[in-house]
Coordinates of C-alpha atoms in Angstrom, one line a residue:
X1102 CA 153.6 154.4 16.4
X1103 CA 154.0 156.9 19.3
X1104 CA 153.8 157.2 23.1
X1105 CA 150.9 158.9 24.9
X1106 CA 150.3 159.8 28.1
X1107 CA 147.9 157.6 30.1
X1108 CA 145.4 158.4 32.5
X1109 CA 142.7 157.1 34.8
X1110 CA 139.1 157.8 33.4
X1111 CA 136.2 156.9 35.5
X1112 CA 132.8 155.2 34.7
X1113 CA 130.1 157.5 36.0
X1114 CA 127.1 155.0 35.9
X1115 CA 123.5 156.0 37.0
X1116 CA 120.8 157.4 34.8
X1117 CA 119.0 160.7 35.4
X1118 CA 117.2 163.7 34.2
X1119 CA 118.8 166.8 33.8
X1120 CA 117.1 170.5 33.6
X1121 CA 119.3 173.5 33.0
X1122 CA 119.3 176.1 35.8
X1123 CA 116.8 179.0 35.5
X1124 CA 115.4 181.6 38.1
X1125 CA 112.0 179.9 38.1
X1126 CA 113.8 177.1 39.7
X1127 CA 115.5 178.8 42.5
X1128 CA 112.7 178.6 44.8
X1129 CA 113.2 180.7 47.8
X1130 CA 109.9 180.5 49.6
X1131 CA 106.8 178.1 49.6
X1132 CA 106.7 175.4 46.9
X1133 CA 104.9 172.1 46.2
X1134 CA 106.6 169.3 44.4
X1135 CA 104.6 166.0 43.2
X1136 CA 105.3 163.0 41.2
X1137 CA 104.6 159.3 40.9
X1138 CA 107.2 156.5 42.0
X1139 CA 107.7 153.1 41.9
X1140 CA 110.9 152.4 43.8
X1141 CA 112.4 149.0 43.3
X1142 CA 115.5 149.1 46.0
X1143 CA 114.4 150.5 49.2
X1144 CA 116.9 150.2 51.6
X1145 CA 119.8 151.0 49.3
X1146 CA 120.7 154.4 50.5
X1147 CA 118.9 157.7 49.9
X1148 CA 117.4 157.7 46.5
X1149 CA 116.6 161.1 44.7
X1150 CA 113.1 161.9 43.0
X1151 CA 113.4 165.6 42.2
X1152 CA 116.5 167.4 43.4
X1153 CA 117.8 170.9 43.1
X1154 CA 120.4 170.2 46.0
X1155 CA 124.2 170.3 46.1
X1156 CA 125.2 168.0 49.0
X1157 CA 128.7 169.8 49.6
X1158 CA 127.2 173.1 50.1
X1159 CA 124.0 172.1 52.0
X1160 CA 121.9 174.3 49.9
X1161 CA 118.5 173.9 47.9
X1162 CA 115.5 171.5 48.3
X1163 CA 115.1 167.6 47.5
X1164 CA 112.4 165.3 47.3
X1165 CA 113.9 161.7 48.2
X1166 CA 113.2 158.5 49.6
X1167 CA 115.1 157.8 52.8
X1168 CA 117.1 155.2 54.0
X1169 CA 114.4 153.6 55.9
X1170 CA 112.1 153.7 52.4
X1171 CA 110.1 156.5 53.6
X1172 CA 109.4 159.9 51.4
X1173 CA 111.2 162.7 52.8
X1174 CA 111.5 166.5 51.8
X1175 CA 115.2 168.5 52.4
X1176 CA 115.7 171.9 52.4
X1177 CA 119.0 173.9 52.9
X1178 CA 119.1 177.4 53.5
X1179 CA 121.6 180.3 52.9
X1180 CA 123.0 179.6 56.1
X1181 CA 123.8 176.0 55.4
X1182 CA 121.2 174.8 58.0
X1183 CA 119.1 171.9 56.7
X1184 CA 115.7 170.4 57.8
X1185 CA 114.4 167.1 57.0
X1186 CA 111.1 166.2 57.2
X1187 CA 109.9 162.5 56.5
X1188 CA 106.6 160.2 56.5
X1189 CA 108.8 157.6 58.8
X1190 CA 106.8 154.9 57.1
X1191 CA 108.5 152.7 54.2
X1192 CA 107.0 152.6 50.7
X1193 CA 106.4 149.1 49.4
X1194 CA 109.1 147.8 47.0
X1195 CA 108.3 147.8 43.3
X1196 CA 109.4 144.3 42.1
X1197 CA 109.9 144.0 38.3
X1198 CA 107.4 141.4 37.0
X1199 CA 110.3 139.2 35.5
X1200 CA 112.1 139.2 38.6
X1201 CA 109.3 138.4 41.1
X1202 CA 108.9 134.8 40.7
X1203 CA 112.7 134.3 41.0
X1204 CA 112.9 135.7 44.5
X1205 CA 112.1 133.6 47.5
X1206 CA 110.3 136.2 49.7
X1207 CA 108.6 134.9 53.0
X1208 CA 105.2 134.7 53.8
X1209 CA 103.8 138.1 54.4
X1210 CA 107.0 139.9 53.0
X1211 CA 105.9 139.5 49.2
X1212 CA 105.5 142.9 47.6
X1213 CA 103.0 144.0 44.7
X1214 CA 104.7 144.0 41.3
X1215 CA 103.0 147.5 40.8
X1216 CA 103.9 149.2 43.9
X1217 CA 103.1 152.8 42.5
X1218 CA 102.7 155.8 44.9
X1219 CA 101.5 159.3 44.3
X1220 CA 104.0 161.2 46.6
X1221 CA 103.9 165.0 47.2
X1222 CA 105.7 167.7 49.3
X1223 CA 104.3 171.3 50.2
X1224 CA 106.3 173.5 51.9
X1225 CA 104.5 176.4 53.5
X1226 CA 107.2 179.3 54.4
X1227 CA 104.7 181.3 56.1
X1228 CA 103.3 179.0 58.5
X1229 CA 106.6 177.1 59.0
X1230 CA 105.2 173.6 58.1
X1231 CA 105.7 170.8 55.4
X1232 CA 103.1 168.5 54.4
X1233 CA 104.1 165.0 52.9
X1234 CA 101.8 162.8 50.9
X1235 CA 102.7 159.1 50.4
X1236 CA 99.6 157.4 49.1
X1237 CA 99.6 154.1 47.1
X1238 CA 97.9 154.2 43.6
X1239 CA 96.6 150.6 44.4
X1240 CA 95.2 150.2 48.2
X1241 CA 95.4 147.0 49.7
X1242 CA 93.4 146.1 53.0
X1243 CA 95.9 146.2 56.0
X1244 CA 98.4 148.1 53.9
X1245 CA 99.7 150.8 56.3
X1246 CA 102.2 152.6 53.6
X1247 CA 99.7 155.2 52.8
X1248 CA 100.1 158.4 55.0
X1249 CA 99.7 162.0 55.1
X1250 CA 102.0 163.8 57.7
X1251 CA 102.5 167.4 58.4
X1252 CA 105.8 168.5 60.2
X1253 CA 106.7 172.0 61.7
X1254 CA 109.9 173.3 60.6
X1255 CA 112.0 176.2 61.2
X1256 CA 113.5 177.5 58.0
X1257 CA 112.6 180.3 55.9
X1258 CA 113.1 178.9 52.5
X1259 CA 115.7 176.9 50.1
X1260 CA 119.1 178.7 49.4
X1261 CA 119.4 179.8 45.6
X1262 CA 122.2 178.0 43.6
X1263 CA 122.8 178.1 39.9
X1264 CA 123.2 174.0 39.5
X1265 CA 121.1 171.8 37.5
X1266 CA 117.8 170.6 38.8
X1267 CA 117.8 166.7 38.4
X1268 CA 115.5 163.8 38.5
X1269 CA 116.5 160.5 39.8
X1270 CA 119.9 161.7 41.3
X1271 CA 121.3 164.6 43.2
X1272 CA 124.7 166.5 43.1
X1273 CA 127.4 165.5 45.7
X1274 CA 129.6 168.4 44.4
X1275 CA 128.9 170.9 41.5
X1276 CA 132.0 173.2 40.7
X1277 CA 134.5 174.1 38.4
X1278 CA 136.7 171.4 39.2
X1279 CA 134.4 168.4 40.0
X1280 CA 130.9 167.4 39.4
X1281 CA 130.0 164.2 40.9
X1282 CA 126.3 162.9 41.6
X1283 CA 124.8 160.5 44.3
X1284 CA 121.6 159.3 45.2
X1285 CA 120.7 157.4 42.3
X1286 CA 117.2 156.0 42.0
X1287 CA 116.2 152.6 40.9
X1288 CA 112.7 152.3 39.8
X1289 CA 110.0 154.3 37.8
X1290 CA 109.3 157.9 37.8
X1291 CA 106.4 159.5 36.2
X1292 CA 105.6 163.1 35.3
X1293 CA 106.8 165.3 38.2
X1294 CA 105.4 168.7 38.6
X1295 CA 106.9 171.8 40.6
X1296 CA 104.8 174.5 41.8
X1297 CA 106.0 178.0 43.3
X1298 CA 103.6 178.1 46.2
X1299 CA 102.2 175.3 49.1
X1300 CA 99.0 173.6 47.5
X1301 CA 96.0 172.9 49.9
X1302 CA 94.9 169.2 50.3
X1303 CA 92.4 169.8 47.8
X1304 CA 94.7 170.9 45.1
X1305 CA 96.8 168.1 45.8
X1306 CA 94.0 165.9 45.6
X1307 CA 93.2 167.3 42.3
X1308 CA 96.8 166.5 40.9
X1309 CA 95.7 162.6 40.9
X1310 CA 93.6 163.4 38.0
X1311 CA 94.9 164.2 34.4
X1312 CA 94.8 167.5 33.1
X1313 CA 96.6 170.8 32.9
X1314 CA 98.9 171.8 35.8
X1315 CA 97.7 175.1 36.0
X1316 CA 100.1 177.6 37.7
X1317 CA 103.0 175.0 37.6
X1318 CA 106.7 176.3 37.2
X1319 CA 107.2 173.3 35.6
X1320 CA 105.1 170.1 34.6
X1321 CA 107.5 167.4 33.0
X1322 CA 105.5 164.8 30.8
X1323 CA 107.6 161.7 30.6
X1324 CA 105.2 160.4 27.7
X1325 CA 106.0 162.9 25.0
X1326 CA 109.3 162.6 22.8
X1327 CA 109.8 159.0 23.9
X1328 CA 112.3 158.3 21.0
X1329 CA 114.6 161.2 22.2
X1330 CA 116.5 162.3 25.1
X1331 CA 114.2 165.3 25.6
X1332 CA 111.9 165.6 28.7
X1333 CA 109.4 168.0 27.8
X1334 CA 108.1 170.6 30.2
X1335 CA 104.3 171.4 29.3
X1336 CA 103.9 174.1 31.4
X1337 CA 104.7 176.7 28.8
X1338 CA 108.0 178.0 30.5
X1339 CA 110.4 176.1 28.3
X1340 CA 112.2 174.2 31.2
X1341 CA 113.1 171.2 29.3
X1342 CA 115.5 168.7 30.3
X1343 CA 117.5 165.8 28.8
X1344 CA 117.9 162.1 30.0
X1345 CA 121.3 161.2 30.7
X1346 CA 122.8 157.5 30.4
X1347 CA 119.7 156.4 28.8
X1348 CA 117.1 155.5 31.2
X1349 CA 114.2 153.1 29.9
X1350 CA 111.3 154.8 28.3
X1351 CA 108.1 153.8 26.8
X1352 CA 107.5 152.3 30.4
X1353 CA 103.8 151.7 31.5
X1354 CA 102.9 154.5 34.2
X1355 CA 100.6 154.3 37.3
X1356 CA 97.5 154.8 35.3
X1357 CA 98.5 151.9 32.5
X1358 CA 95.1 150.1 32.2
X1359 CA 96.4 147.1 30.4
X1360 CA 94.0 147.6 27.6
X1361 CA 96.5 148.4 25.0
X1362 CA 100.0 147.2 25.0
X1363 CA 101.4 149.5 22.4
X1364 CA 102.3 153.0 23.8
X1365 CA 101.9 155.0 20.6
X1366 CA 98.1 154.2 20.8
X1367 CA 97.9 155.0 24.6
X1368 CA 100.6 157.3 24.9
X1369 CA 99.3 159.2 28.2
X1370 CA 99.5 155.6 30.0
X1371 CA 103.1 155.5 29.6
X1372 CA 104.3 158.2 31.5
X1373 CA 107.0 156.6 33.4
X1374 CA 111.0 156.5 32.9
X1375 CA 112.9 153.4 34.4
X1376 CA 116.1 154.6 36.2
X1377 CA 119.1 152.6 37.3
X1378 CA 121.9 153.3 39.3
X1379 CA 124.2 151.2 36.8
X1380 CA 122.9 152.9 33.2
X1381 CA 125.5 153.7 31.2
X1382 CA 125.4 154.7 27.7
X1383 CA 128.2 157.2 27.3
X1384 CA 131.5 157.0 29.1
X1385 CA 132.2 160.6 28.2
X1386 CA 135.9 159.9 28.3
X1387 CA 138.4 162.2 26.6
X1388 CA 140.3 160.9 23.6
X1389 CA 144.1 159.7 24.2
X1390 CA 145.2 159.5 20.4
X1391 CA 143.3 159.6 17.1
X1392 CA 144.1 158.0 13.7
X1393 CA 143.1 159.2 10.3
X1394 CA 142.5 156.0 8.0
X1395 CA 144.4 156.9 4.6
X1396 CA 142.4 156.8 1.5
X1397 CA 144.3 153.6 0.2
X1398 CA 143.7 151.3 3.0
X1399 CA 142.1 148.3 2.0
X1400 CA 138.8 147.4 3.4
X1401 CA 139.2 144.9 6.3
X1402 CA 139.4 144.3 10.2
X1403 CA 142.3 146.3 12.0
X1404 CA 143.2 147.3 15.4
X1405 CA 145.1 149.8 17.3
X1406 CA 147.7 147.8 19.5
X1407 CA 148.4 149.7 22.9
X1408 CA 151.2 148.4 25.4
X1409 CA 152.2 149.6 28.5
X1410 CA 154.7 147.7 30.2
X1411 CA 154.2 144.1 29.6
X1412 CA 150.4 144.7 29.3
X1413 CA 149.0 144.6 25.7
X1414 CA 145.5 145.3 24.4
X1415 CA 144.1 145.8 20.8
X1416 CA 141.3 148.3 20.1
X1417 CA 139.7 146.9 16.9
X1418 CA 138.0 149.2 14.3
X1419 CA 136.5 148.2 10.7
X1420 CA 137.6 149.8 7.6
X1421 CA 134.5 149.4 5.0
X1422 CA 134.7 150.7 1.4
X1423 CA 133.7 154.2 0.6
X1424 CA 129.8 154.2 -0.2
X1425 CA 129.1 152.9 -3.7
X1426 CA 132.7 152.3 -4.5
X1427 CA 133.1 148.5 -3.7
X1428 CA 136.5 147.0 -4.3
X1429 CA 135.6 143.3 -4.7
X1430 CA 132.6 141.1 -5.8
X1431 CA 132.7 139.7 -2.2
X1432 CA 131.4 141.2 0.9
X1433 CA 131.9 139.9 4.4
X1434 CA 128.9 141.4 6.5
X1435 CA 130.3 141.3 10.2
X1436 CA 127.4 141.1 12.9
X1437 CA 127.9 144.0 14.9
X1438 CA 124.8 144.6 16.2
X1439 CA 125.6 141.1 17.9
X1440 CA 129.1 142.0 19.0
X1441 CA 127.1 145.0 20.7
X1442 CA 124.3 142.9 22.5
X1443 CA 126.9 140.5 24.2
X1444 CA 129.7 143.2 24.8
X1445 CA 130.5 143.3 28.4
X1446 CA 129.1 139.8 29.3
X1447 CA 130.5 139.0 32.7
X1448 CA 132.9 141.6 32.4
X1449 CA 133.4 141.6 36.1
X1450 CA 132.8 145.5 36.0
X1451 CA 129.6 146.6 37.8
X1452 CA 129.2 149.7 35.5
X1453 CA 129.8 147.9 32.3
X1454 CA 126.7 145.1 31.5
X1455 CA 125.5 143.4 28.5
X1456 CA 122.1 143.0 26.9
X1457 CA 122.3 139.5 28.8
X1458 CA 122.7 141.0 32.2
X1459 CA 120.4 142.5 34.9
X1460 CA 120.6 145.6 36.5
X1461 CA 121.1 145.8 40.2
X1462 CA 117.4 145.9 40.9
X1463 CA 116.9 142.7 38.8
X1464 CA 115.4 144.1 35.8
X1465 CA 116.6 143.3 32.5
X1466 CA 119.2 145.4 30.4
X1467 CA 117.6 146.7 27.1
X1468 CA 120.1 149.4 25.7
X1469 CA 123.6 148.7 24.5
X1470 CA 126.0 151.7 23.3
X1471 CA 129.0 152.1 21.5
X1472 CA 130.1 155.0 23.4
X1473 CA 131.6 152.9 26.2
X1474 CA 134.3 150.4 26.8
X1475 CA 133.3 146.9 25.4
X1476 CA 135.9 144.5 26.9
X1477 CA 134.8 141.5 24.8
X1478 CA 135.2 143.4 21.6
X1479 CA 138.7 142.2 21.2
X1480 CA 140.7 140.0 18.7
X1481 CA 142.2 137.7 21.3
X1482 CA 139.2 137.3 23.8
X1483 CA 138.2 134.1 25.1
X1484 CA 134.6 133.3 26.0
X1485 CA 134.1 132.2 29.7
X1486 CA 136.6 129.7 31.6
X1487 CA 136.2 127.3 28.7
X1488 CA 138.9 129.3 26.6
X1489 CA 136.5 129.0 23.4
X1490 CA 135.9 132.1 20.7
X1491 CA 132.7 133.7 19.7
X1492 CA 131.9 136.9 17.8
X1493 CA 134.8 138.9 16.5
X1494 CA 137.1 136.4 17.7
X1495 CA 135.6 133.7 15.8
X1496 CA 134.7 135.7 12.8
X1497 CA 138.5 136.7 12.5
X1498 CA 139.1 132.9 11.4
X1499 CA 136.8 133.7 8.3
X1500 CA 139.0 136.7 7.6
X1501 CA 142.2 135.0 8.0
X1502 CA 141.0 132.1 5.8
X1503 CA 140.2 134.7 3.1
X1504 CA 143.6 136.4 3.7
X1505 CA 145.4 133.0 3.5
X1506 CA 143.3 131.6 0.3
X1507 CA 143.9 134.8 -1.5
X1508 CA 140.3 135.9 -2.0
X1509 CA 139.6 139.6 -2.6
X1510 CA 136.8 140.9 -0.2
X1511 CA 135.2 143.8 1.5
X1512 CA 134.3 144.2 4.9
X1513 CA 130.7 145.5 6.0
X1514 CA 129.0 145.8 9.0
X1515 CA 125.3 145.6 10.5
X1516 CA 125.7 149.2 11.4
X1517 CA 126.3 150.1 7.8
X1518 CA 123.7 147.8 6.5
X1519 CA 121.2 149.1 8.8
X1520 CA 121.9 152.7 7.6
X1521 CA 122.1 152.0 4.0
X1522 CA 119.7 148.9 3.3
X1523 CA 119.9 146.9 0.2
X1524 CA 122.2 149.6 -1.8
X1525 CA 124.9 148.4 0.2
X1526 CA 124.8 144.8 -0.8
X1527 CA 123.6 145.3 -4.2
X1528 CA 127.2 145.6 -5.9
X1529 CA 128.4 142.6 -4.5
X1530 CA 128.0 139.0 -6.2
X1531 CA 127.9 137.2 -2.8
X1532 CA 127.5 138.4 0.9
X1533 CA 129.3 136.0 3.6
X1534 CA 127.8 136.2 7.2
X1535 CA 129.7 136.1 10.3
X1536 CA 129.1 133.2 12.9
X1537 CA 126.3 134.9 15.1
X1538 CA 124.1 137.1 13.2
X1539 CA 121.8 137.1 15.8
X1540 CA 120.3 141.0 16.1
X1541 CA 118.6 142.2 13.1
X1542 CA 116.8 145.1 12.2
X1543 CA 113.5 145.6 9.7
X1544 CA 115.9 147.4 7.3
X1545 CA 118.0 144.8 7.2
X1546 CA 115.6 142.2 6.5
X1547 CA 114.2 144.2 3.8
X1548 CA 117.3 144.7 2.3
X1549 CA 118.2 140.9 2.4
X1550 CA 114.9 140.2 1.0
X1551 CA 115.4 142.9 -2.0
X1552 CA 119.1 141.5 -2.5
X1553 CA 118.0 138.1 -2.8
X1554 CA 115.0 138.4 -4.8
X1555 CA 117.4 140.2 -7.4
X1556 CA 119.7 137.1 -7.5
X1557 CA 122.1 138.2 -5.1
X1558 CA 124.0 135.0 -3.1
X1559 CA 123.8 135.0 0.7
X1560 CA 126.1 132.3 2.4
X1561 CA 125.0 132.0 6.1
X1562 CA 127.7 130.7 8.2
X1563 CA 126.5 130.8 11.5
X1564 CA 123.6 129.8 13.7
X1565 CA 121.0 131.5 15.7
X1566 CA 121.0 134.2 12.9
X1567 CA 118.2 136.9 12.3
X1568 CA 116.5 136.0 15.6
X1569 CA 115.8 139.1 17.6
X1570 CA 114.2 142.3 16.6
X1571 CA 117.0 145.1 17.1
X1572 CA 116.5 149.0 16.5
X1573 CA 118.9 152.0 16.8
X1574 CA 118.1 155.3 18.6
X1575 CA 117.1 157.9 16.0
X1576 CA 119.3 160.7 17.9
X1577 CA 122.9 159.4 16.8
X1578 CA 122.7 155.7 16.3
X1579 CA 125.0 154.7 19.1
X1580 CA 122.2 152.7 21.2
X1581 CA 120.9 149.4 20.3
X1582 CA 117.6 148.2 21.7
X1583 CA 115.8 144.9 21.8
X1584 CA 113.3 143.8 24.2
X1585 CA 112.8 140.1 25.2
X1586 CA 109.8 138.0 24.9
X1587 CA 108.8 134.5 23.6
X1588 CA 112.5 133.6 22.8
X1589 CA 115.5 132.1 24.7
X1590 CA 116.2 135.0 27.0
X1591 CA 117.8 135.6 30.4
X1592 CA 115.0 138.0 31.3
X1593 CA 111.8 139.2 30.0
X1594 CA 110.1 142.5 29.2
X1595 CA 107.0 143.3 31.3
X1596 CA 103.7 143.4 30.0
X1597 CA 103.0 146.4 28.2
X1598 CA 106.4 147.0 27.6
X1599 CA 107.4 145.0 24.4
X1600 CA 107.5 147.9 22.2
X1601 CA 111.1 150.0 21.6
X1602 CA 111.4 153.3 22.6
X1603 CA 113.5 154.1 20.0
X1604 CA 111.6 152.9 16.9
X1605 CA 108.0 152.2 18.3
X1606 CA 107.9 148.9 16.9
X1607 CA 107.5 145.6 18.7
X1608 CA 110.3 143.7 20.1
X1609 CA 111.0 140.1 20.7
X1610 CA 111.4 137.3 17.9
X1611 CA 111.3 138.2 14.5
X1612 CA 109.4 134.9 14.0
X1613 CA 106.2 136.4 15.9
X1614 CA 106.4 139.5 13.6
X1615 CA 105.8 136.8 10.5
X1616 CA 109.7 137.2 9.7
X1617 CA 111.1 134.1 10.8
X1618 CA 114.8 133.5 9.5
X1619 CA 113.5 130.4 7.4
X1620 CA 112.2 132.6 4.9
X1621 CA 115.3 134.5 4.3
X1622 CA 118.2 131.8 4.7
X1623 CA 116.4 128.4 4.6
X1624 CA 116.7 127.7 8.5
X1625 CA 116.1 129.0 11.8
X1626 CA 117.1 128.8 15.4
X1627 CA 116.0 125.5 17.2
X1628 CA 118.1 124.8 20.2
X1629 CA 121.2 125.3 22.3
X1630 CA 123.2 123.7 24.6
X1631 CA 126.4 122.8 26.1
X1632 CA 128.5 119.6 25.9
X1633 CA 130.6 118.1 23.5
X1634 CA 129.7 118.7 19.8
X1635 CA 128.6 116.5 17.3
X1636 CA 129.3 116.1 13.6
X1637 CA 126.7 116.0 10.6
X1638 CA 125.8 113.0 8.3
X1639 CA 124.9 113.1 4.7
X1640 CA 121.4 112.8 4.0
X1641 CA 120.1 111.3 0.8
X1642 CA 119.5 114.9 -0.8
X1643 CA 123.1 115.4 -0.7
X1644 CA 123.7 113.1 -3.4
X1645 CA 121.4 115.3 -5.6
X1646 CA 123.3 116.9 -8.8
X1647 CA 122.8 120.2 -7.6
X1648 CA 124.7 119.6 -4.5
X1649 CA 127.8 117.7 -6.3
X1650 CA 129.9 120.7 -6.0
X1651 CA 129.6 120.8 -2.4
X1652 CA 130.3 117.4 -1.4
X1653 CA 132.9 116.8 -4.3
X1654 CA 135.5 114.3 -2.5
X1655 CA 133.6 113.9 0.5
X1656 CA 132.5 110.0 1.1
X1657 CA 128.8 109.0 1.5
X1658 CA 129.3 107.8 4.7
X1659 CA 131.8 110.4 5.9
X1660 CA 131.1 112.2 9.1
X1661 CA 131.5 116.1 8.4
X1662 CA 132.8 118.2 11.4
X1663 CA 134.1 115.2 13.5
X1664 CA 137.2 117.1 14.3
X1665 CA 138.1 119.9 16.7
X1666 CA 136.2 123.2 16.2
X1667 CA 136.1 126.8 17.5
X1668 CA 133.0 127.0 19.5
X1669 CA 133.0 123.9 21.9
X1670 CA 136.5 122.4 20.8
X1671 CA 134.9 119.7 18.8
X1672 CA 132.0 119.2 16.5
X1673 CA 130.3 120.9 13.5
X1674 CA 126.8 121.1 15.7
X1675 CA 128.1 122.3 19.1
X1676 CA 126.5 125.6 20.4
X1677 CA 123.2 126.8 18.8
X1678 CA 121.8 124.8 16.0
X1679 CA 119.1 126.1 13.4
X1680 CA 116.3 123.8 11.7
X1681 CA 114.6 123.5 8.2
X1682 CA 110.9 124.0 8.6
X1683 CA 108.7 124.3 5.8
X1684 CA 105.9 125.5 7.9
X1685 CA 108.2 128.8 8.7
X1686 CA 109.0 129.5 5.5
X1687 CA 111.9 127.2 4.1
X1688 CA 112.0 127.0 0.6
X1689 CA 110.2 123.7 -1.0
X1690 CA 113.0 123.5 -3.4
X1691 CA 115.7 123.5 -0.6
X1692 CA 118.2 120.4 -0.2
X1693 CA 118.7 118.9 3.4

């Protein structure tokens, strides 16, 4: 109970790399910037590649793609004078492979799905010129997008300032009162390099080959430290950076040979990071209030109820028992991985997307984070216009039933299970799942196998369970990653990008990694659909003596579930349906 001051806190989406300021980065004379880029939203304003630029001060330097889609270099001197040199020729758009077949491109305007460019800008302060290199990695006949141009400029050098160097974004303002960014890049950038002098044409050509970047101020290797937020500088000068807002890593680079699909076995071919202007992994909001959970509070699902005028909201949280100190023989395992995956589905807020969404350039969203608002993670949230409940809202009916019937229970979560494995389940006589445990990690599957193998009981009360491979970021565990392929998905990962950046394991369905759900819970996903749900009919095996306790009081011909239900308003089988399959591991002693 209490009153707290409310205030607006913005969502600052857009991923980028930030490198702390250092004297070596404050280039005052000649310099060269080089990188590889594949830009996916040409014509969407100016997009930054590598910048040490503050727009409000008009100072520094910036390698960018202009509004017309062409490469450009900006230099702002100490007097606020800005010179811009650009090629004037637009790059080809990079279109993610999963998006390309869905787009209706007129003949003659279709773009390659692998539109990588070698780009560089050399500023020669002594001779007053900028040379720009914009060269496609895959050169097509009649292409016309590859150019090398030399532009005279009247500027002595870039003004010095202490703002951080950014990749895939630039500073709009950067002072004590405000830090805002603009120019977010959509697409892939690979391995930028910065030199403190103007390289010759021959030296620029040599950068197309792998090898050490001798004499570089900084040479960032995006294929190193993929599972972390670190961006490694290999020049020896220690100018390391970090990713912000979780751009996609373990992505194929311009030199991917398509011989190896696993980035850990061909790391030098995965030197790309995929940036998006709507990436968001941490809202970085300041806390309005906090609550210390009393040591005596019963394990369960709770919420902070907040009110402002006639508006009301509930912020849910789960209280689990202390580690190694269960308070019941029954555990309810809430599928928080699945809550996170579906969180913000159709939120209507551009910065808040789900793992069932596409980014603004059409590529699929492959990371979800607990460090941002999740509008669907609410006890009274209804799914879509049909006003039916799923996820937490549906699982609260189970919690309510246990309460009303007076059953003792503990509540545990996927996040707990992934962290602790089988030891979390071992004390319980029975573990009850939620309605939709769709996303599962390897440690969770191993924990289930161990628990069941040692005599544990599992009540699988859902559908479409144990379906997608999911892993968490090793840095802090806040980010969940699945990659889509060979399942029921709204988007699919590109070839060569099936392996998770967070764990190095292959994504997709557990079935195609030898772990179909049937091996664990007897049934696995078969189909989904809409319309009115249907009841179940008893089969002959339901009369087996082993099943008598289940069907006590139910007639042989009685329909089961021919009445209102949660998900589609009617019927026991209504939304997503599992099947028994001996070929996929359903046990031979099972009764259907």
